[in-house]
Structures are given as structure tokens and as C-alpha cells.
Amino acid sequence: MGEILKYSAPVSVFFSRFFTSAMLFGFAHAYAVNQSVSVFSTYPSEALLEACHSQQKLAFLTPADTDNTNLCFEDAISPESFITVLNESGEFDNLLPYGEGNDYELLIANVGAAPNEHQQYATQFAEFTLQWRGVEIDTSSFDSGVVTRDGSPIDNLDGKKDAHLLVSRWLQHMKQSGIFTSKFLFNALNASNYDEALQVPDTVGEFTKLDTQLFPDPFSGAITRYTHPDFEDALVDVTIYPFLGQLSIEENELLPKQLESDLQKARATAELRQLTLYQVSPVSPYEVNSRLAGWKLGLSAASDTSPTIYATTYVFRQQDKIVKVSTTFPPDFSDNIVNQLIVQVEVPEESEMMKKVRSLLLETQR
């Protein structure tokens, strides 16, 4: 369970002023897959072996031809051949053969005719399994058979093209199913459905909603950005994400930790950028009205050669989620906007994914 819980809460707007890649909006990608992906060879599943062994039933195979060892030879196509084709496809920003420590891992299994055996008719089979932090999220199988216009199968007579054909069919599946998209990942893990269950206003004061997007990590949730028609640098971000603690945790314990984490990161960022960091409003309780309260942190940063920048962050709890509202202006201006905004936010209920995570965490604590 430790691998899937490589948890990092989303950072506030303060950091996006320096690291624009952390924000999702308006970022053009040159590759179909921008995440780092490790690739490994693996053993074939029973289903893949069964598909291969079914070749025995073909009428033209003689008893001498039905030796499963030669007909369904593991890694008949070398793993390096698959990796080469994947690299040459140009679809991956960072493909790492046998790499460790990446969220995404692609496992490839292959069975088929042994080298120089039954090349005139035997088919190659491949199974592609995609995992996220060790959890399987997609499995698909393909064979190297070619279908003619009348629908009858013919065999791929050029073994050298088998790897390219199998990878091409998987890449087509990858694009059609969107298996590397956040939406697919959230659905596969039974995470919260922010597209349908999250409610945020379209406008707040003079600010207008730009978009709502999912983070690449279900534990980071979703973010909605608001922009101002006259001031380009005036931003309001609303980030919704699940917290890892049990539902019984007290808000006065939960919420300040979210801001303390932001403060530590802000200090490190300011030091790196040679800025002086000020706590305009230290971490403290914040009351919207008699029924709604959270916590607030106001920061500013400046140097002799750069103008002062501001970041005010508010955190609230709804159900099993943290609602973090971040602005790029001082608390005196932020408070009114946040008060209007937060009362209109409704978050998804606790997801099946988080129910399982909390149950596992509870077991480890016993």
C-alpha cells in the first residue's frame, strides 16, 4: 500500500508564480504520453496462453506442428524489440526500460512461434498491462494476424514486423481509450468523479471560471481556476483533494497542517529565488460565517529587484475533502472573494478508493 500512497497535497498559487508547469491550464504537450513510463517484460497470463494454444484447433496443423513449446514460445519476440518500437513511435516523453520508481509501469508479455519455427502460419500474441503505483488499470491483448477485406484471417509472413504491428495496435488502443489520461485513471481507481459531482460557481465577483481540470494523481484531486478580465495576474484557484486521515479527525488538527506544508514550501522557494518572505497573515483560524470556518495563511515575497507578490490561502473541510482556495492578492482583498466563493462549493462524497485506503490505514495502525 505504501507505493500507492506517495501522497503530496497540491501547492498553492504562490508556487505557480515560479513553476508554471505545476499548473495544468494552457500547457501544450508535444507527446501523447507526458508521464514517465517504465517498461518491463513479464510472464503471459493464462488468457494469453489459451489464445495462443487455440491455434492447435486449426485444421491445417498436423500433430507434429502442435508442440506448445515451439508454437507458444515465451518472448518469441525479444523485449528489446518491443521497447525499440515504443521508443521510435514518438508517443512518449520519457520511456524508461526497466526503470524504477515511476507511477506508470507498462508490462509486456509475448508468446508465439519460436524463432525459425512454424513461421509460415503461426501467430504472435502480446499482452500489454498498464499499472499505476502497482495497481493494474488496463490490460489488452493483440495478435499479429491480419484480416483481409472479406474478413478472413491471413498470417503475417514477416516476423520482423510483428513487434511493430503489435505495438501499433496497442498504441491505437491507448489513444482511443485514453489510458494515460487523468479521467481514465480516476475511473479505474474508483476515485471521486469531479466532473459530475463537484459544484463550483461560474463567477465570483468580477472573476470568471476558466476551467476545471483533474490532476494526474487522484490523491491531488481537481483544480478550478478563476481569472479577472482586467488584471492578468489576479488569480483564484480552488483545489479539492481528499485527506488521508480518518473521517473522525478534528478540523483544528487537519487544516493547519495543510497550510504549514505550504509555508515550508514557500520558504524553500523564496530562498531559492533570493526573495524575502513575509507572513502577512500567519496561520490562524478563519470564520466565513457562524456555520462555516476554516484556516488562513497570507504571504508576500519581494526583493530589491522585483515587485512584491502576494499569496493568500484558505483551507476548509467538506466531507472527506480539503477545499483550498488560493489567491494572488493580499488578505484584505481576498477575504470577500473567498466568502462569496466557498459557500457555493459542493464536493463529491467519499470515493470507494478512499474508503479502501482509510480501511487499510486503520488496519496498519492496530
Tab-separated table of C-alpha atoms in Angstrom:
chain	number	residue	atom	x	y	z
A	1	MET	CA	0.000	0.000	0.000
A	2	GLY	CA	2.939	2.305	0.608
A	3	GLU	CA	3.607	2.795	-3.095
A	4	ILE	CA	0.120	3.974	-3.977
A	5	LEU	CA	0.212	6.418	-1.056
A	6	LYS	CA	3.059	8.532	-2.400
A	7	TYR	CA	0.898	11.425	-1.334
A	8	SER	CA	1.601	15.088	-1.976
A	9	ALA	CA	-1.022	17.737	-1.400
A	10	PRO	CA	-1.379	20.305	-4.197
A	11	VAL	CA	0.549	23.504	-3.616
A	12	SER	CA	-0.920	26.996	-3.519
A	13	VAL	CA	-0.891	29.712	-6.148
A	14	PHE	CA	2.325	31.106	-4.611
A	15	PHE	CA	4.341	28.321	-6.200
A	16	SER	CA	2.677	28.604	-9.605
A	17	ARG	CA	4.130	32.081	-9.910
A	18	PHE	CA	7.531	30.404	-10.195
A	19	PHE	CA	6.746	26.951	-11.529
A	20	THR	CA	4.132	27.289	-14.259
A	21	SER	CA	4.426	23.595	-15.129
A	22	ALA	CA	2.721	22.829	-11.820
A	23	MET	CA	-0.471	24.334	-13.175
A	24	LEU	CA	-2.450	22.480	-15.775
A	25	PHE	CA	-4.035	25.346	-17.669
A	26	GLY	CA	-2.887	26.328	-21.110
A	27	PHE	CA	0.040	23.914	-21.173
A	28	ALA	CA	0.611	22.387	-24.609
A	29	HIS	CA	2.042	18.880	-24.733
A	30	ALA	CA	4.187	17.632	-27.595
A	31	TYR	CA	3.711	13.954	-26.766
A	32	ALA	CA	0.661	11.721	-26.418
A	33	VAL	CA	2.089	10.489	-23.096
A	34	ASN	CA	3.864	13.092	-20.976
A	35	GLN	CA	4.227	10.997	-17.830
A	36	SER	CA	7.353	8.946	-17.199
A	37	VAL	CA	6.636	5.302	-18.039
A	38	SER	CA	8.735	2.307	-17.053
A	39	VAL	CA	8.636	-0.755	-19.328
A	40	PHE	CA	9.171	-4.336	-18.235
A	41	SER	CA	8.845	-7.785	-19.758
A	42	THR	CA	6.526	-10.094	-17.834
A	43	TYR	CA	5.042	-13.584	-17.868
A	44	PRO	CA	1.994	-14.296	-20.038
A	45	SER	CA	-1.387	-14.658	-18.387
A	46	GLU	CA	-3.481	-17.813	-18.646
A	47	ALA	CA	-5.785	-15.973	-21.045
A	48	LEU	CA	-2.902	-15.114	-23.376
A	49	LEU	CA	-1.587	-18.697	-23.318
A	50	GLU	CA	-5.062	-20.036	-24.015
A	51	ALA	CA	-5.405	-17.735	-27.011
A	52	CYS	CA	-2.091	-18.989	-28.328
A	53	HIS	CA	-2.834	-22.669	-27.678
A	54	SER	CA	-6.114	-22.358	-29.568
A	55	GLN	CA	-4.021	-22.447	-32.746
A	56	GLN	CA	-3.908	-26.216	-32.249
A	57	LYS	CA	-7.504	-26.358	-33.360
A	58	LEU	CA	-6.731	-25.020	-36.811
A	59	ALA	CA	-7.429	-27.678	-39.379
A	60	PHE	CA	-4.154	-27.420	-41.221
A	61	LEU	CA	-1.936	-28.139	-38.203
A	62	THR	CA	-0.527	-31.652	-38.058
A	63	PRO	CA	0.242	-33.458	-34.774
A	64	ALA	CA	3.896	-32.641	-35.264
A	65	ASP	CA	3.028	-28.962	-35.502
A	66	THR	CA	1.108	-28.751	-32.244
A	67	ASP	CA	4.047	-28.711	-29.847
A	68	ASN	CA	3.080	-25.931	-27.458
A	69	THR	CA	6.705	-25.333	-26.553
A	70	ASN	CA	7.507	-24.168	-30.073
A	71	LEU	CA	4.075	-22.854	-31.009
A	72	CYS	CA	3.662	-20.743	-27.857
A	73	PHE	CA	7.227	-19.829	-27.024
A	74	GLU	CA	7.582	-17.123	-24.346
A	75	ASP	CA	9.342	-13.956	-25.515
A	76	ALA	CA	9.425	-15.221	-29.078
A	77	ILE	CA	9.778	-11.537	-29.891
A	78	SER	CA	12.516	-10.097	-27.698
A	79	PRO	CA	11.514	-7.471	-25.116
A	80	GLU	CA	14.087	-5.158	-26.675
A	81	SER	CA	12.165	-5.284	-29.963
A	82	PHE	CA	9.009	-4.020	-28.279
A	83	ILE	CA	10.939	-1.305	-26.442
A	84	THR	CA	12.620	-0.159	-29.651
A	85	VAL	CA	9.283	0.192	-31.440
A	86	LEU	CA	7.769	2.072	-28.479
A	87	ASN	CA	10.721	4.462	-28.425
A	88	GLU	CA	10.565	5.015	-32.162
A	89	SER	CA	6.826	5.718	-32.049
A	90	GLY	CA	7.474	9.223	-30.720
A	91	GLU	CA	4.449	8.950	-28.425
A	92	PHE	CA	6.355	9.037	-25.118
A	93	ASP	CA	8.136	11.935	-23.494
A	94	ASN	CA	10.086	9.735	-21.081
A	95	LEU	CA	10.062	5.985	-21.679
A	96	LEU	CA	12.334	4.151	-19.236
A	97	PRO	CA	13.091	0.483	-19.958
A	98	TYR	CA	13.334	-1.405	-16.660
A	99	GLY	CA	13.225	1.916	-14.765
A	100	GLU	CA	12.204	2.005	-11.117
A	101	GLY	CA	10.189	4.487	-9.125
A	102	ASN	CA	7.731	5.729	-11.750
A	103	ASP	CA	3.987	5.887	-11.164
A	104	TYR	CA	3.234	4.249	-14.511
A	105	GLU	CA	4.617	0.842	-15.472
A	106	LEU	CA	3.913	-0.941	-18.749
A	107	LEU	CA	4.296	-4.727	-18.586
A	108	ILE	CA	4.573	-6.619	-21.889
A	109	ALA	CA	4.093	-10.370	-22.273
A	110	ASN	CA	4.575	-12.209	-25.569
A	111	VAL	CA	4.030	-15.763	-26.743
A	112	GLY	CA	4.207	-17.127	-30.258
A	113	ALA	CA	6.106	-19.287	-32.651
A	114	ALA	CA	9.647	-19.955	-31.528
A	115	PRO	CA	12.328	-18.408	-33.737
A	116	ASN	CA	12.519	-20.271	-37.063
A	117	GLU	CA	9.570	-22.499	-36.096
A	118	HIS	CA	6.195	-22.534	-37.900
A	119	GLN	CA	6.867	-19.121	-39.402
A	120	GLN	CA	4.544	-19.892	-42.331
A	121	TYR	CA	1.355	-19.810	-40.273
A	122	ALA	CA	1.802	-19.304	-36.501
A	123	THR	CA	0.656	-16.044	-34.946
A	124	GLN	CA	2.380	-13.889	-32.353
A	125	PHE	CA	0.397	-12.787	-29.282
A	126	ALA	CA	1.135	-9.892	-26.941
A	127	GLU	CA	-0.452	-8.628	-23.742
A	128	PHE	CA	0.065	-5.058	-22.527
A	129	THR	CA	-0.702	-4.370	-18.860
A	130	LEU	CA	-0.601	-0.824	-17.517
A	131	GLN	CA	-0.122	-0.278	-13.787
A	132	TRP	CA	-0.249	2.874	-11.688
A	133	ARG	CA	1.764	2.617	-8.483
A	134	GLY	CA	1.477	-1.155	-8.683
A	135	VAL	CA	-2.295	-1.220	-9.315
A	136	GLU	CA	-3.453	-2.642	-12.635
A	137	ILE	CA	-5.620	-0.145	-14.506
A	138	ASP	CA	-5.726	-1.615	-18.027
A	139	THR	CA	-4.915	-4.868	-19.796
A	140	SER	CA	-5.273	-5.506	-23.509
A	141	SER	CA	-4.172	-8.331	-25.798
A	142	PHE	CA	-3.457	-8.386	-29.506
A	143	ASP	CA	-2.233	-10.839	-32.120
A	144	SER	CA	-0.265	-10.353	-35.296
A	145	GLY	CA	-2.889	-11.837	-37.589
A	146	VAL	CA	-4.031	-9.653	-40.484
A	147	VAL	CA	-7.632	-9.532	-41.655
A	148	THR	CA	-8.413	-9.300	-45.371
A	149	ARG	CA	-11.218	-7.258	-46.906
A	150	ASP	CA	-13.567	-10.246	-46.883
A	151	GLY	CA	-12.933	-10.761	-43.169
A	152	SER	CA	-10.859	-13.938	-43.416
A	153	PRO	CA	-7.611	-14.007	-41.434
A	154	ILE	CA	-4.266	-14.329	-43.119
A	155	ASP	CA	-0.952	-14.643	-41.383
A	156	ASN	CA	1.777	-12.097	-41.053
A	157	LEU	CA	4.574	-13.685	-43.032
A	158	ASP	CA	7.242	-11.209	-41.983
A	159	GLY	CA	8.255	-11.949	-38.392
A	160	LYS	CA	10.329	-8.775	-38.246
A	161	LYS	CA	7.175	-6.715	-38.486
A	162	ASP	CA	5.346	-8.493	-35.685
A	163	ALA	CA	6.625	-6.244	-32.896
A	164	HIS	CA	5.734	-3.134	-34.874
A	165	LEU	CA	2.266	-4.463	-35.669
A	166	LEU	CA	1.504	-5.466	-32.082
A	167	VAL	CA	2.762	-2.189	-30.635
A	168	SER	CA	0.842	-0.210	-33.272
A	169	ARG	CA	-2.381	-1.948	-32.290
A	170	TRP	CA	-1.742	-1.222	-28.618
A	171	LEU	CA	-0.936	2.427	-29.344
A	172	GLN	CA	-4.233	2.726	-31.187
A	173	HIS	CA	-5.996	1.280	-28.137
A	174	MET	CA	-4.028	3.639	-25.880
A	175	LYS	CA	-5.244	6.692	-27.789
A	176	GLN	CA	-8.830	5.554	-28.264
A	177	SER	CA	-9.272	4.605	-24.603
A	178	GLY	CA	-7.155	7.440	-23.188
A	179	ILE	CA	-5.486	5.111	-20.697
A	180	PHE	CA	-2.890	7.708	-19.696
A	181	THR	CA	-5.428	10.468	-19.057
A	182	SER	CA	-6.387	11.607	-15.573
A	183	LYS	CA	-10.036	10.824	-16.256
A	184	PHE	CA	-9.242	7.202	-17.104
A	185	LEU	CA	-7.026	6.844	-14.035
A	186	PHE	CA	-9.613	8.301	-11.668
A	187	ASN	CA	-12.295	5.967	-13.070
A	188	ALA	CA	-10.034	2.903	-12.956
A	189	LEU	CA	-9.190	3.503	-9.290
A	190	ASN	CA	-12.774	4.413	-8.319
A	191	ALA	CA	-11.653	7.866	-7.228
A	192	SER	CA	-14.093	10.754	-6.900
A	193	ASN	CA	-15.956	11.814	-10.026
A	194	TYR	CA	-15.193	15.524	-10.010
A	195	ASP	CA	-16.645	16.038	-13.490
A	196	GLU	CA	-20.149	15.215	-12.281
A	197	ALA	CA	-20.163	15.676	-8.512
A	198	LEU	CA	-18.092	18.833	-7.996
A	199	GLN	CA	-20.054	22.076	-7.972
A	200	VAL	CA	-18.339	25.465	-8.164
A	201	PRO	CA	-19.773	28.814	-9.291
A	202	ASP	CA	-19.179	30.148	-12.794
A	203	THR	CA	-18.455	33.628	-11.469
A	204	VAL	CA	-17.331	35.142	-8.177
A	205	GLY	CA	-17.495	38.927	-8.066
A	206	GLU	CA	-15.632	40.060	-11.170
A	207	PHE	CA	-13.806	36.748	-11.525
A	208	THR	CA	-14.876	34.178	-14.150
A	209	LYS	CA	-14.207	30.449	-14.118
A	210	LEU	CA	-11.593	29.498	-16.694
A	211	ASP	CA	-11.755	25.713	-16.368
A	212	THR	CA	-11.762	22.749	-14.006
A	213	GLN	CA	-9.125	20.084	-14.558
A	214	LEU	CA	-8.036	16.886	-12.873
A	215	PHE	CA	-4.535	16.495	-11.526
A	216	PRO	CA	-2.521	13.491	-12.801
A	217	ASP	CA	-2.777	11.976	-9.304
A	218	PRO	CA	-6.184	11.068	-7.760
A	219	PHE	CA	-4.817	11.981	-4.325
A	220	SER	CA	-4.302	15.536	-5.608
A	221	GLY	CA	-7.891	15.851	-6.816
A	222	ALA	CA	-9.062	18.659	-9.100
A	223	ILE	CA	-8.406	22.365	-9.552
A	224	THR	CA	-10.636	25.189	-10.794
A	225	ARG	CA	-9.100	28.495	-11.878
A	226	TYR	CA	-10.781	31.908	-11.932
A	227	THR	CA	-9.383	34.888	-13.840
A	228	HIS	CA	-10.064	38.622	-13.813
A	229	PRO	CA	-10.931	40.452	-17.068
A	230	ASP	CA	-8.700	43.452	-16.304
A	231	PHE	CA	-5.844	42.073	-14.214
A	232	GLU	CA	-3.969	39.156	-15.741
A	233	ASP	CA	-2.038	38.339	-12.581
A	234	ALA	CA	-5.134	38.265	-10.384
A	235	LEU	CA	-5.961	34.574	-9.987
A	236	VAL	CA	-8.167	32.492	-7.741
A	237	ASP	CA	-7.616	28.732	-7.610
A	238	VAL	CA	-9.909	26.261	-5.879
A	239	THR	CA	-8.268	22.895	-5.265
A	240	ILE	CA	-10.276	19.945	-3.961
A	241	TYR	CA	-8.481	16.823	-2.755
A	242	PRO	CA	-9.045	14.004	-0.235
A	243	PHE	CA	-7.140	13.962	3.027
A	244	LEU	CA	-5.537	10.720	4.193
A	245	GLY	CA	-6.638	10.776	7.814
A	246	GLN	CA	-9.695	9.069	9.237
A	247	LEU	CA	-13.009	10.908	8.992
A	248	SER	CA	-13.004	11.328	12.755
A	249	ILE	CA	-10.018	13.688	12.660
A	250	GLU	CA	-10.618	17.135	14.162
A	251	GLU	CA	-10.520	20.119	11.802
A	252	ASN	CA	-8.218	22.042	14.128
A	253	GLU	CA	-5.701	19.243	13.685
A	254	LEU	CA	-6.274	18.638	9.984
A	255	LEU	CA	-6.489	22.109	8.461
A	256	PRO	CA	-3.443	23.880	9.939
A	257	LYS	CA	-1.227	21.058	8.658
A	258	GLN	CA	-2.267	21.872	5.082
A	259	LEU	CA	-1.076	25.458	5.497
A	260	GLU	CA	2.078	24.591	7.418
A	261	SER	CA	3.096	22.429	4.486
A	262	ASP	CA	2.515	25.359	2.110
A	263	LEU	CA	4.525	27.646	4.375
A	264	GLN	CA	7.527	25.305	4.403
A	265	LYS	CA	7.474	25.046	0.612
A	266	ALA	CA	7.114	28.818	0.285
A	267	ARG	CA	10.177	29.344	2.466
A	268	ALA	CA	12.211	26.977	0.333
A	269	THR	CA	11.002	28.620	-2.878
A	270	ALA	CA	11.705	32.140	-1.613
A	271	GLU	CA	15.212	31.157	-0.543
A	272	LEU	CA	15.871	29.575	-3.925
A	273	ARG	CA	14.686	32.745	-5.694
A	274	GLN	CA	16.511	35.035	-3.271
A	275	LEU	CA	13.286	36.618	-2.079
A	276	THR	CA	12.386	37.781	1.399
A	277	LEU	CA	9.248	36.025	2.630
A	278	TYR	CA	6.789	37.724	4.966
A	279	GLN	CA	3.800	36.273	6.774
A	280	VAL	CA	1.223	38.997	6.212
A	281	SER	CA	-1.307	36.810	7.982
A	282	PRO	CA	0.174	33.861	9.949
A	283	VAL	CA	-1.604	30.508	10.020
A	284	SER	CA	-4.766	31.133	12.022
A	285	PRO	CA	-8.487	30.252	12.205
A	286	TYR	CA	-10.767	31.980	9.714
A	287	GLU	CA	-14.525	32.396	10.024
A	288	VAL	CA	-16.749	32.877	6.998
A	289	ASN	CA	-19.991	32.906	8.972
A	290	SER	CA	-21.426	31.342	12.117
A	291	ARG	CA	-21.701	27.941	10.419
A	292	LEU	CA	-18.572	27.852	8.247
A	293	ALA	CA	-14.976	28.250	9.327
A	294	GLY	CA	-11.525	27.243	8.157
A	295	TRP	CA	-7.915	28.397	8.398
A	296	LYS	CA	-5.965	31.099	6.554
A	297	LEU	CA	-2.360	31.948	5.620
A	298	GLY	CA	-1.247	35.196	3.964
A	299	LEU	CA	2.214	35.526	2.443
A	300	SER	CA	4.176	38.081	0.484
A	301	ALA	CA	7.601	37.908	-1.095
A	302	ALA	CA	9.860	40.615	-2.507
A	303	SER	CA	13.417	41.602	-3.303
A	304	ASP	CA	15.257	44.786	-4.187
A	305	THR	CA	14.939	43.968	-7.876
A	306	SER	CA	11.436	42.503	-8.093
A	307	PRO	CA	7.955	43.686	-7.173
A	308	THR	CA	6.100	42.259	-4.201
A	309	ILE	CA	3.968	39.205	-4.899
A	310	TYR	CA	1.147	38.020	-2.674
A	311	ALA	CA	-0.456	34.670	-1.973
A	312	THR	CA	-3.339	34.149	0.407
A	313	THR	CA	-4.524	30.602	1.039
A	314	TYR	CA	-7.633	29.382	2.834
A	315	VAL	CA	-8.439	25.788	3.723
A	316	PHE	CA	-11.785	24.269	4.637
A	317	ARG	CA	-13.095	20.768	5.114
A	318	GLN	CA	-16.088	19.299	3.318
A	319	GLN	CA	-16.861	15.609	3.851
A	320	ASP	CA	-13.520	13.810	3.281
A	321	LYS	CA	-12.049	16.596	1.163
A	322	ILE	CA	-9.857	19.618	1.683
A	323	VAL	CA	-11.113	22.726	-0.118
A	324	LYS	CA	-8.108	25.003	-0.659
A	325	VAL	CA	-8.753	28.475	-2.062
A	326	SER	CA	-5.635	30.357	-3.152
A	327	THR	CA	-5.376	33.925	-4.442
A	328	THR	CA	-2.599	36.126	-5.773
A	329	PHE	CA	-3.565	39.176	-3.742
A	330	PRO	CA	-3.457	40.252	-0.076
A	331	PRO	CA	-5.960	39.075	2.555
A	332	ASP	CA	-7.726	42.451	2.644
A	333	PHE	CA	-8.904	41.835	-0.910
A	334	SER	CA	-9.141	38.044	-0.738
A	335	ASP	CA	-11.480	37.648	2.213
A	336	ASN	CA	-14.586	38.976	0.461
A	337	ILE	CA	-13.987	36.872	-2.668
A	338	VAL	CA	-13.414	33.715	-0.650
A	339	ASN	CA	-16.501	34.321	1.475
A	340	GLN	CA	-18.639	34.533	-1.672
A	341	LEU	CA	-16.959	31.521	-3.255
A	342	ILE	CA	-16.744	28.913	-0.518
A	343	VAL	CA	-20.475	28.884	0.272
A	344	GLN	CA	-21.156	27.819	-3.349
A	345	VAL	CA	-18.728	24.881	-3.405
A	346	GLU	CA	-20.005	21.305	-3.100
A	347	VAL	CA	-17.564	18.402	-3.237
A	348	PRO	CA	-18.011	14.720	-4.204
A	349	GLU	CA	-18.734	12.191	-1.498
A	350	GLU	CA	-16.035	9.893	-0.160
A	351	SER	CA	-14.890	7.672	-3.031
A	352	GLU	CA	-14.571	3.901	-3.000
A	353	MET	CA	-10.835	4.390	-3.435
A	354	MET	CA	-10.546	6.481	-0.275
A	355	LYS	CA	-12.790	4.129	1.705
A	356	LYS	CA	-10.373	1.312	0.923
A	357	VAL	CA	-7.328	3.464	1.660
A	358	ARG	CA	-8.681	4.557	5.048
A	359	SER	CA	-9.612	0.979	5.900
A	360	LEU	CA	-6.083	-0.186	5.095
A	361	LEU	CA	-4.571	2.673	7.080
A	362	LEU	CA	-6.736	1.759	10.053
A	363	GLU	CA	-5.588	-1.878	9.885
A	364	THR	CA	-1.925	-0.863	9.878
A	365	GLN	CA	-2.475	1.238	12.997
A	366	ARG	CA	-3.909	-1.653	15.024
